[in-house]
């Protein structure tokens, strides 16, 4: 099993550009999440999904969008990138609401 | 609402010494708690979890944690650390029917040879 796979690993964007961070999992987990990690700030939840077709906002959703058309995939869309979105983004999945999270290796995004 | 406080941002400790990383949480409902470890340039990996039952939880790599409901704490301990334990450690709390896990800001453990 590959677990949770994120692409790309690194990306540099100019202000105002858009991009999609890809996340796929092969564990048949219903729950999927996007977090951002900033130094000294821990992880902040951006969006999460409890199953295909269902998404909801986390703590810091502004400037992002998600979709969940299949159980496996949970892409994160950045529209009109801003320097404040410079961060490391982690996708995670879990089997149920109180199960441990399985994390991808992250995408390091720089917006200049 | 739920929150997590990790009281120490950095903890230096000599190799083979014991270590305790502190975590306090707040929540108005029953909680489930996790400790994760993050090595450089990697995602987070589960160390251990508490869902219910015994308050002393054993995890991987010789770590253990004790759930203390009266003190709302879930401190992580290891009796003898190794160089390979140098990493960042995150405490996390979840509650309610939808898992919206809240993470602490992390504690960097630096093991000194």
PDB file of C-alpha atoms in Angstrom:
ATOM      1  CA  UNK A   1       0.000   0.000   0.000  1.00  0.00           C
ATOM      2  CA  UNK A   2       1.245   3.473  -0.837  1.00  0.00           C
ATOM      3  CA  UNK A   3      -0.854   5.087   1.914  1.00  0.00           C
ATOM      4  CA  UNK A   4      -1.410   8.816   1.346  1.00  0.00           C
ATOM      5  CA  UNK A   5       0.329  10.294  -1.686  1.00  0.00           C
ATOM      6  CA  UNK A   6       0.707  14.025  -2.248  1.00  0.00           C
ATOM      7  CA  UNK A   7       1.936  15.786  -5.362  1.00  0.00           C
ATOM      8  CA  UNK A   8       3.861  17.919  -6.031  1.00  0.00           C
ATOM      9  CA  UNK A   9       6.502  17.867  -3.300  1.00  0.00           C
ATOM     10  CA  UNK A  10       7.577  21.458  -3.952  1.00  0.00           C
ATOM     11  CA  UNK A  11       6.087  24.375  -5.840  1.00  0.00           C
ATOM     12  CA  UNK A  12       6.806  28.058  -6.281  1.00  0.00           C
ATOM     13  CA  UNK A  13       3.898  30.274  -7.315  1.00  0.00           C
ATOM     14  CA  UNK A  14       3.702  33.911  -8.228  1.00  0.00           C
ATOM     15  CA  UNK A  15       1.119  36.089  -6.472  1.00  0.00           C
ATOM     16  CA  UNK A  16      -2.253  35.692  -8.152  1.00  0.00           C
ATOM     17  CA  UNK A  17      -1.552  32.321  -9.764  1.00  0.00           C
ATOM     18  CA  UNK A  18      -3.678  29.271  -9.043  1.00  0.00           C
ATOM     19  CA  UNK A  19      -2.813  25.637  -8.498  1.00  0.00           C
ATOM     20  CA  UNK A  20      -4.184  22.333  -7.273  1.00  0.00           C
ATOM     21  CA  UNK A  21      -2.473  20.193  -4.676  1.00  0.00           C
ATOM     22  CA  UNK A  22      -3.238  16.556  -5.310  1.00  0.00           C
ATOM     23  CA  UNK A  23      -3.908  13.963  -2.613  1.00  0.00           C
ATOM     24  CA  UNK A  24      -4.855  10.336  -3.053  1.00  0.00           C
ATOM     25  CA  UNK A  25      -5.122   7.440  -0.603  1.00  0.00           C
ATOM     26  CA  UNK A  26      -5.431   3.714  -1.223  1.00  0.00           C
ATOM     27  CA  UNK A  27      -6.664   2.622   2.212  1.00  0.00           C
ATOM     28  CA  UNK A  28     -10.386   3.085   1.472  1.00  0.00           C
ATOM     29  CA  UNK A  29     -10.623   5.680   4.244  1.00  0.00           C
ATOM     30  CA  UNK A  30     -13.792   7.740   4.375  1.00  0.00           C
ATOM     31  CA  UNK A  31     -12.279  10.698   6.243  1.00  0.00           C
ATOM     32  CA  UNK A  32      -9.761  12.991   4.558  1.00  0.00           C
ATOM     33  CA  UNK A  33      -8.194  16.268   5.676  1.00  0.00           C
ATOM     34  CA  UNK A  34      -6.013  19.128   4.560  1.00  0.00           C
ATOM     35  CA  UNK A  35      -3.740  20.824   7.077  1.00  0.00           C
ATOM     36  CA  UNK A  36      -1.197  23.592   6.737  1.00  0.00           C
ATOM     37  CA  UNK A  37       1.876  23.719   8.938  1.00  0.00           C
ATOM     38  CA  UNK A  38       3.658  26.948   9.721  1.00  0.00           C
ATOM     39  CA  UNK A  39       6.727  27.225  12.002  1.00  0.00           C
ATOM     40  CA  UNK A  40       5.753  27.444  15.671  1.00  0.00           C
ATOM     41  CA  UNK A  41       2.044  27.217  14.836  1.00  0.00           C
ATOM     42  CA  UNK A  42       1.375  23.499  14.736  1.00  0.00           C
ATOM     43  CA  UNK A  43      -1.097  22.207  12.164  1.00  0.00           C
ATOM     44  CA  UNK A  44      -4.224  24.109  11.200  1.00  0.00           C
ATOM     45  CA  UNK A  45      -7.164  22.348   9.565  1.00  0.00           C
ATOM     46  CA  UNK A  46      -8.147  23.870   6.216  1.00  0.00           C
ATOM     47  CA  UNK A  47     -10.905  21.541   4.979  1.00  0.00           C
ATOM     48  CA  UNK A  48     -12.056  18.034   5.698  1.00  0.00           C
ATOM     49  CA  UNK A  49     -14.357  15.423   4.192  1.00  0.00           C
ATOM     50  CA  UNK A  50     -16.255  12.555   5.793  1.00  0.00           C
ATOM     51  CA  UNK A  51     -17.007  10.816   2.510  1.00  0.00           C
ATOM     52  CA  UNK A  52     -17.349  11.249  -1.227  1.00  0.00           C
ATOM     53  CA  UNK A  53     -19.481  14.288  -2.020  1.00  0.00           C
ATOM     54  CA  UNK A  54     -19.236  15.759   1.503  1.00  0.00           C
ATOM     55  CA  UNK A  55     -16.799  18.509   2.474  1.00  0.00           C
ATOM     56  CA  UNK A  56     -16.673  21.045   5.283  1.00  0.00           C
ATOM     57  CA  UNK A  57     -14.561  23.973   6.394  1.00  0.00           C
ATOM     58  CA  UNK A  58     -11.902  23.745   9.056  1.00  0.00           C
ATOM     59  CA  UNK A  59     -10.209  26.559  10.981  1.00  0.00           C
ATOM     60  CA  UNK A  60      -8.528  28.368   8.078  1.00  0.00           C
ATOM     61  CA  UNK A  61     -10.515  27.792   4.838  1.00  0.00           C
ATOM     62  CA  UNK A  62     -10.223  31.259   3.264  1.00  0.00           C
ATOM     63  CA  UNK A  63      -8.434  31.235  -0.071  1.00  0.00           C
ATOM     64  CA  UNK A  64      -8.876  27.488  -0.596  1.00  0.00           C
ATOM     65  CA  UNK A  65     -11.409  25.121  -2.108  1.00  0.00           C
ATOM     66  CA  UNK A  66     -11.785  21.352  -2.119  1.00  0.00           C
ATOM     67  CA  UNK A  67     -13.799  18.661  -3.808  1.00  0.00           C
ATOM     68  CA  UNK A  68     -14.332  14.989  -3.052  1.00  0.00           C
ATOM     69  CA  UNK A  69     -15.734  13.171  -6.068  1.00  0.00           C
ATOM     70  CA  UNK A  70     -14.227   9.791  -5.132  1.00  0.00           C
ATOM     71  CA  UNK A  71     -13.227   8.064  -1.911  1.00  0.00           C
ATOM     72  CA  UNK A  72      -9.576   8.065  -2.981  1.00  0.00           C
ATOM     73  CA  UNK A  73      -8.975  11.666  -4.053  1.00  0.00           C
ATOM     74  CA  UNK A  74      -9.182  14.958  -2.167  1.00  0.00           C
ATOM     75  CA  UNK A  75      -7.566  17.807  -4.145  1.00  0.00           C
ATOM     76  CA  UNK A  76      -6.980  21.236  -2.615  1.00  0.00           C
ATOM     77  CA  UNK A  77      -7.356  24.247  -4.899  1.00  0.00           C
ATOM     78  CA  UNK A  78      -5.629  27.576  -4.300  1.00  0.00           C
ATOM     79  CA  UNK A  79      -7.165  30.470  -6.180  1.00  0.00           C
ATOM     80  CA  UNK A  80      -5.289  33.770  -6.472  1.00  0.00           C
ATOM     81  CA  UNK A  81      -2.255  32.722  -4.431  1.00  0.00           C
ATOM     82  CA  UNK A  82      -1.053  35.144  -1.754  1.00  0.00           C
ATOM     83  CA  UNK A  83       2.238  35.252   0.230  1.00  0.00           C
ATOM     84  CA  UNK A  84       0.251  34.279   3.355  1.00  0.00           C
ATOM     85  CA  UNK A  85      -0.338  30.880   1.730  1.00  0.00           C
ATOM     86  CA  UNK A  86       3.363  30.079   1.831  1.00  0.00           C
ATOM     87  CA  UNK A  87       3.376  26.969   3.989  1.00  0.00           C
ATOM     88  CA  UNK A  88       3.771  23.208   4.091  1.00  0.00           C
ATOM     89  CA  UNK A  89       0.524  21.442   3.262  1.00  0.00           C
ATOM     90  CA  UNK A  90      -0.329  17.996   4.556  1.00  0.00           C
ATOM     91  CA  UNK A  91      -3.087  15.708   3.428  1.00  0.00           C
ATOM     92  CA  UNK A  92      -4.268  13.013   5.830  1.00  0.00           C
ATOM     93  CA  UNK A  93      -6.878  10.278   5.986  1.00  0.00           C
ATOM     94  CA  UNK A  94      -8.481   8.139   8.664  1.00  0.00           C
ATOM     95  CA  UNK A  95     -10.769   5.158   8.820  1.00  0.00           C
ATOM     96  CA  UNK A  96     -13.322   6.660  11.190  1.00  0.00           C
ATOM     97  CA  UNK A  97     -13.930   9.736  13.311  1.00  0.00           C
ATOM     98  CA  UNK A  98     -11.660   8.721  16.181  1.00  0.00           C
ATOM     99  CA  UNK A  99      -9.046   6.761  14.271  1.00  0.00           C
ATOM    100  CA  UNK A 100      -5.465   7.975  13.937  1.00  0.00           C
ATOM    101  CA  UNK A 101      -4.595  10.101  10.939  1.00  0.00           C
ATOM    102  CA  UNK A 102      -2.342   8.797   8.177  1.00  0.00           C
ATOM    103  CA  UNK A 103      -0.320  11.638   6.686  1.00  0.00           C
ATOM    104  CA  UNK A 104       1.267  12.221   3.323  1.00  0.00           C
ATOM    105  CA  UNK A 105       4.794  13.612   3.095  1.00  0.00           C
ATOM    106  CA  UNK A 106       3.643  17.145   2.421  1.00  0.00           C
ATOM    107  CA  UNK A 107       3.830  19.808  -0.277  1.00  0.00           C
ATOM    108  CA  UNK A 108       6.103  22.778   0.375  1.00  0.00           C
ATOM    109  CA  UNK A 109       4.568  25.829  -1.306  1.00  0.00           C
ATOM    110  CA  UNK A 110       6.194  29.233  -1.679  1.00  0.00           C
ATOM    111  CA  UNK A 111       4.249  32.218  -3.007  1.00  0.00           C
ATOM    112  CA  UNK A 112       6.375  35.182  -4.109  1.00  0.00           C
TER     113      UNK A 112
ATOM    114  CA  UNK B   1     -14.491  24.014  21.432  1.00  0.00           C
ATOM    115  CA  UNK B   2     -11.331  22.077  22.107  1.00  0.00           C
ATOM    116  CA  UNK B   3      -7.726  23.171  22.482  1.00  0.00           C
ATOM    117  CA  UNK B   4      -4.302  21.737  23.154  1.00  0.00           C
ATOM    118  CA  UNK B   5      -1.376  23.323  24.977  1.00  0.00           C
ATOM    119  CA  UNK B   6       2.141  22.012  24.661  1.00  0.00           C
ATOM    120  CA  UNK B   7       4.000  23.828  27.360  1.00  0.00           C
ATOM    121  CA  UNK B   8       7.526  23.453  26.001  1.00  0.00           C
ATOM    122  CA  UNK B   9       8.521  24.477  22.486  1.00  0.00           C
ATOM    123  CA  UNK B  10      11.981  22.890  22.830  1.00  0.00           C
ATOM    124  CA  UNK B  11      13.326  20.229  25.168  1.00  0.00           C
ATOM    125  CA  UNK B  12      17.055  19.399  25.180  1.00  0.00           C
ATOM    126  CA  UNK B  13      17.999  16.159  26.917  1.00  0.00           C
ATOM    127  CA  UNK B  14      21.132  14.048  27.104  1.00  0.00           C
ATOM    128  CA  UNK B  15      21.202  10.646  25.475  1.00  0.00           C
ATOM    129  CA  UNK B  16      19.985   7.818  27.741  1.00  0.00           C
ATOM    130  CA  UNK B  17      18.271  10.301  30.091  1.00  0.00           C
ATOM    131  CA  UNK B  18      14.508  10.204  30.674  1.00  0.00           C
ATOM    132  CA  UNK B  19      12.211  12.753  29.074  1.00  0.00           C
ATOM    133  CA  UNK B  20       8.683  14.034  29.572  1.00  0.00           C
ATOM    134  CA  UNK B  21       6.884  16.159  26.992  1.00  0.00           C
ATOM    135  CA  UNK B  22       3.891  17.925  28.442  1.00  0.00           C
ATOM    136  CA  UNK B  23       0.439  18.248  26.913  1.00  0.00           C
ATOM    137  CA  UNK B  24      -2.723  19.742  28.385  1.00  0.00           C
ATOM    138  CA  UNK B  25      -6.074  19.876  26.659  1.00  0.00           C
ATOM    139  CA  UNK B  26      -9.478  21.420  27.128  1.00  0.00           C
ATOM    140  CA  UNK B  27     -12.784  20.070  25.883  1.00  0.00           C
ATOM    141  CA  UNK B  28     -16.345  20.021  27.114  1.00  0.00           C
ATOM    142  CA  UNK B  29     -17.006  16.467  25.929  1.00  0.00           C
ATOM    143  CA  UNK B  30     -15.266  13.112  25.941  1.00  0.00           C
ATOM    144  CA  UNK B  31     -11.976  13.227  24.132  1.00  0.00           C
ATOM    145  CA  UNK B  32      -9.582  11.020  22.311  1.00  0.00           C
ATOM    146  CA  UNK B  33      -5.913  11.906  22.304  1.00  0.00           C
ATOM    147  CA  UNK B  34      -2.890  11.244  20.154  1.00  0.00           C
ATOM    148  CA  UNK B  35       0.829  11.846  20.075  1.00  0.00           C
ATOM    149  CA  UNK B  36       2.505  12.121  16.676  1.00  0.00           C
ATOM    150  CA  UNK B  37       6.176  12.416  15.748  1.00  0.00           C
ATOM    151  CA  UNK B  38       7.564  14.318  12.787  1.00  0.00           C
ATOM    152  CA  UNK B  39      11.075  13.724  11.479  1.00  0.00           C
ATOM    153  CA  UNK B  40      12.613  16.400   9.215  1.00  0.00           C
ATOM    154  CA  UNK B  41      10.955  16.774   5.816  1.00  0.00           C
ATOM    155  CA  UNK B  42       8.418  14.061   6.546  1.00  0.00           C
ATOM    156  CA  UNK B  43       4.769  13.810   7.453  1.00  0.00           C
ATOM    157  CA  UNK B  44       3.535  13.012  10.946  1.00  0.00           C
ATOM    158  CA  UNK B  45       3.535   9.439  12.235  1.00  0.00           C
ATOM    159  CA  UNK B  46       1.405   8.082  15.052  1.00  0.00           C
ATOM    160  CA  UNK B  47       3.274   7.333  18.300  1.00  0.00           C
ATOM    161  CA  UNK B  48       0.303   6.338  20.434  1.00  0.00           C
ATOM    162  CA  UNK B  49      -3.388   6.983  21.021  1.00  0.00           C
ATOM    163  CA  UNK B  50      -5.897   7.054  23.849  1.00  0.00           C
ATOM    164  CA  UNK B  51      -9.529   6.331  23.063  1.00  0.00           C
ATOM    165  CA  UNK B  52     -10.812   4.797  26.303  1.00  0.00           C
ATOM    166  CA  UNK B  53      -9.891   2.191  28.907  1.00  0.00           C
ATOM    167  CA  UNK B  54      -6.496   2.027  30.591  1.00  0.00           C
ATOM    168  CA  UNK B  55      -5.096   5.465  31.229  1.00  0.00           C
ATOM    169  CA  UNK B  56      -1.502   4.332  30.596  1.00  0.00           C
ATOM    170  CA  UNK B  57      -0.928   3.952  26.895  1.00  0.00           C
ATOM    171  CA  UNK B  58       2.147   2.394  25.360  1.00  0.00           C
ATOM    172  CA  UNK B  59       3.305   3.328  21.904  1.00  0.00           C
ATOM    173  CA  UNK B  60       6.085   2.691  19.469  1.00  0.00           C
ATOM    174  CA  UNK B  61       9.798   3.287  20.061  1.00  0.00           C
ATOM    175  CA  UNK B  62       9.460   2.869  23.852  1.00  0.00           C
ATOM    176  CA  UNK B  63       7.210   5.885  24.395  1.00  0.00           C
ATOM    177  CA  UNK B  64       4.231   5.904  26.716  1.00  0.00           C
ATOM    178  CA  UNK B  65       1.660   8.458  27.841  1.00  0.00           C
ATOM    179  CA  UNK B  66      -0.752   8.753  30.716  1.00  0.00           C
ATOM    180  CA  UNK B  67      -4.246  10.176  30.393  1.00  0.00           C
ATOM    181  CA  UNK B  68      -5.184  12.204  33.467  1.00  0.00           C
ATOM    182  CA  UNK B  69      -8.768  13.365  33.252  1.00  0.00           C
ATOM    183  CA  UNK B  70      -8.729  15.437  36.455  1.00  0.00           C
ATOM    184  CA  UNK B  71      -5.669  17.375  35.302  1.00  0.00           C
ATOM    185  CA  UNK B  72      -6.697  17.309  31.627  1.00  0.00           C
ATOM    186  CA  UNK B  73      -3.219  16.153  30.702  1.00  0.00           C
ATOM    187  CA  UNK B  74      -1.689  13.593  28.383  1.00  0.00           C
ATOM    188  CA  UNK B  75       2.057  13.795  28.970  1.00  0.00           C
ATOM    189  CA  UNK B  76       4.463  11.736  26.865  1.00  0.00           C
ATOM    190  CA  UNK B  77       7.367   9.933  28.521  1.00  0.00           C
ATOM    191  CA  UNK B  78      10.343   7.800  27.620  1.00  0.00           C
ATOM    192  CA  UNK B  79      12.707   6.368  30.263  1.00  0.00           C
ATOM    193  CA  UNK B  80      15.847   6.532  28.117  1.00  0.00           C
ATOM    194  CA  UNK B  81      16.135   8.539  24.898  1.00  0.00           C
ATOM    195  CA  UNK B  82      18.310   7.848  21.878  1.00  0.00           C
ATOM    196  CA  UNK B  83      19.795  10.173  19.289  1.00  0.00           C
ATOM    197  CA  UNK B  84      17.227   8.843  16.820  1.00  0.00           C
ATOM    198  CA  UNK B  85      14.421  10.309  18.978  1.00  0.00           C
ATOM    199  CA  UNK B  86      15.436  13.818  17.900  1.00  0.00           C
ATOM    200  CA  UNK B  87      12.277  15.076  16.181  1.00  0.00           C
ATOM    201  CA  UNK B  88       9.224  17.260  16.709  1.00  0.00           C
ATOM    202  CA  UNK B  89       6.364  15.829  18.742  1.00  0.00           C
ATOM    203  CA  UNK B  90       2.744  16.886  18.447  1.00  0.00           C
ATOM    204  CA  UNK B  91      -0.083  16.285  20.870  1.00  0.00           C
ATOM    205  CA  UNK B  92      -3.577  16.228  19.354  1.00  0.00           C
ATOM    206  CA  UNK B  93      -7.128  16.054  20.715  1.00  0.00           C
ATOM    207  CA  UNK B  94     -10.357  15.072  19.022  1.00  0.00           C
ATOM    208  CA  UNK B  95     -13.916  15.051  20.267  1.00  0.00           C
ATOM    209  CA  UNK B  96     -17.437  14.680  19.016  1.00  0.00           C
ATOM    210  CA  UNK B  97     -18.813  12.655  16.154  1.00  0.00           C
ATOM    211  CA  UNK B  98     -16.814  14.321  13.402  1.00  0.00           C
ATOM    212  CA  UNK B  99     -13.073  14.032  13.834  1.00  0.00           C
ATOM    213  CA  UNK B 100     -11.860  17.602  13.806  1.00  0.00           C
ATOM    214  CA  UNK B 101      -8.565  16.960  15.500  1.00  0.00           C
ATOM    215  CA  UNK B 102      -6.805  19.945  17.034  1.00  0.00           C
ATOM    216  CA  UNK B 103      -3.028  19.908  17.185  1.00  0.00           C
ATOM    217  CA  UNK B 104      -0.672  21.563  19.634  1.00  0.00           C
ATOM    218  CA  UNK B 105       2.144  23.754  18.373  1.00  0.00           C
ATOM    219  CA  UNK B 106       4.687  20.969  18.793  1.00  0.00           C
ATOM    220  CA  UNK B 107       7.701  20.293  21.006  1.00  0.00           C
ATOM    221  CA  UNK B 108      11.125  19.876  19.484  1.00  0.00           C
ATOM    222  CA  UNK B 109      13.072  17.182  21.283  1.00  0.00           C
ATOM    223  CA  UNK B 110      16.817  17.538  20.889  1.00  0.00           C
ATOM    224  CA  UNK B 111      18.831  14.587  22.150  1.00  0.00           C
ATOM    225  CA  UNK B 112      22.396  15.562  23.005  1.00  0.00           C
ATOM    226  CA  UNK B 113      25.142  12.942  22.642  1.00  0.00           C
TER     227      UNK B 113
END
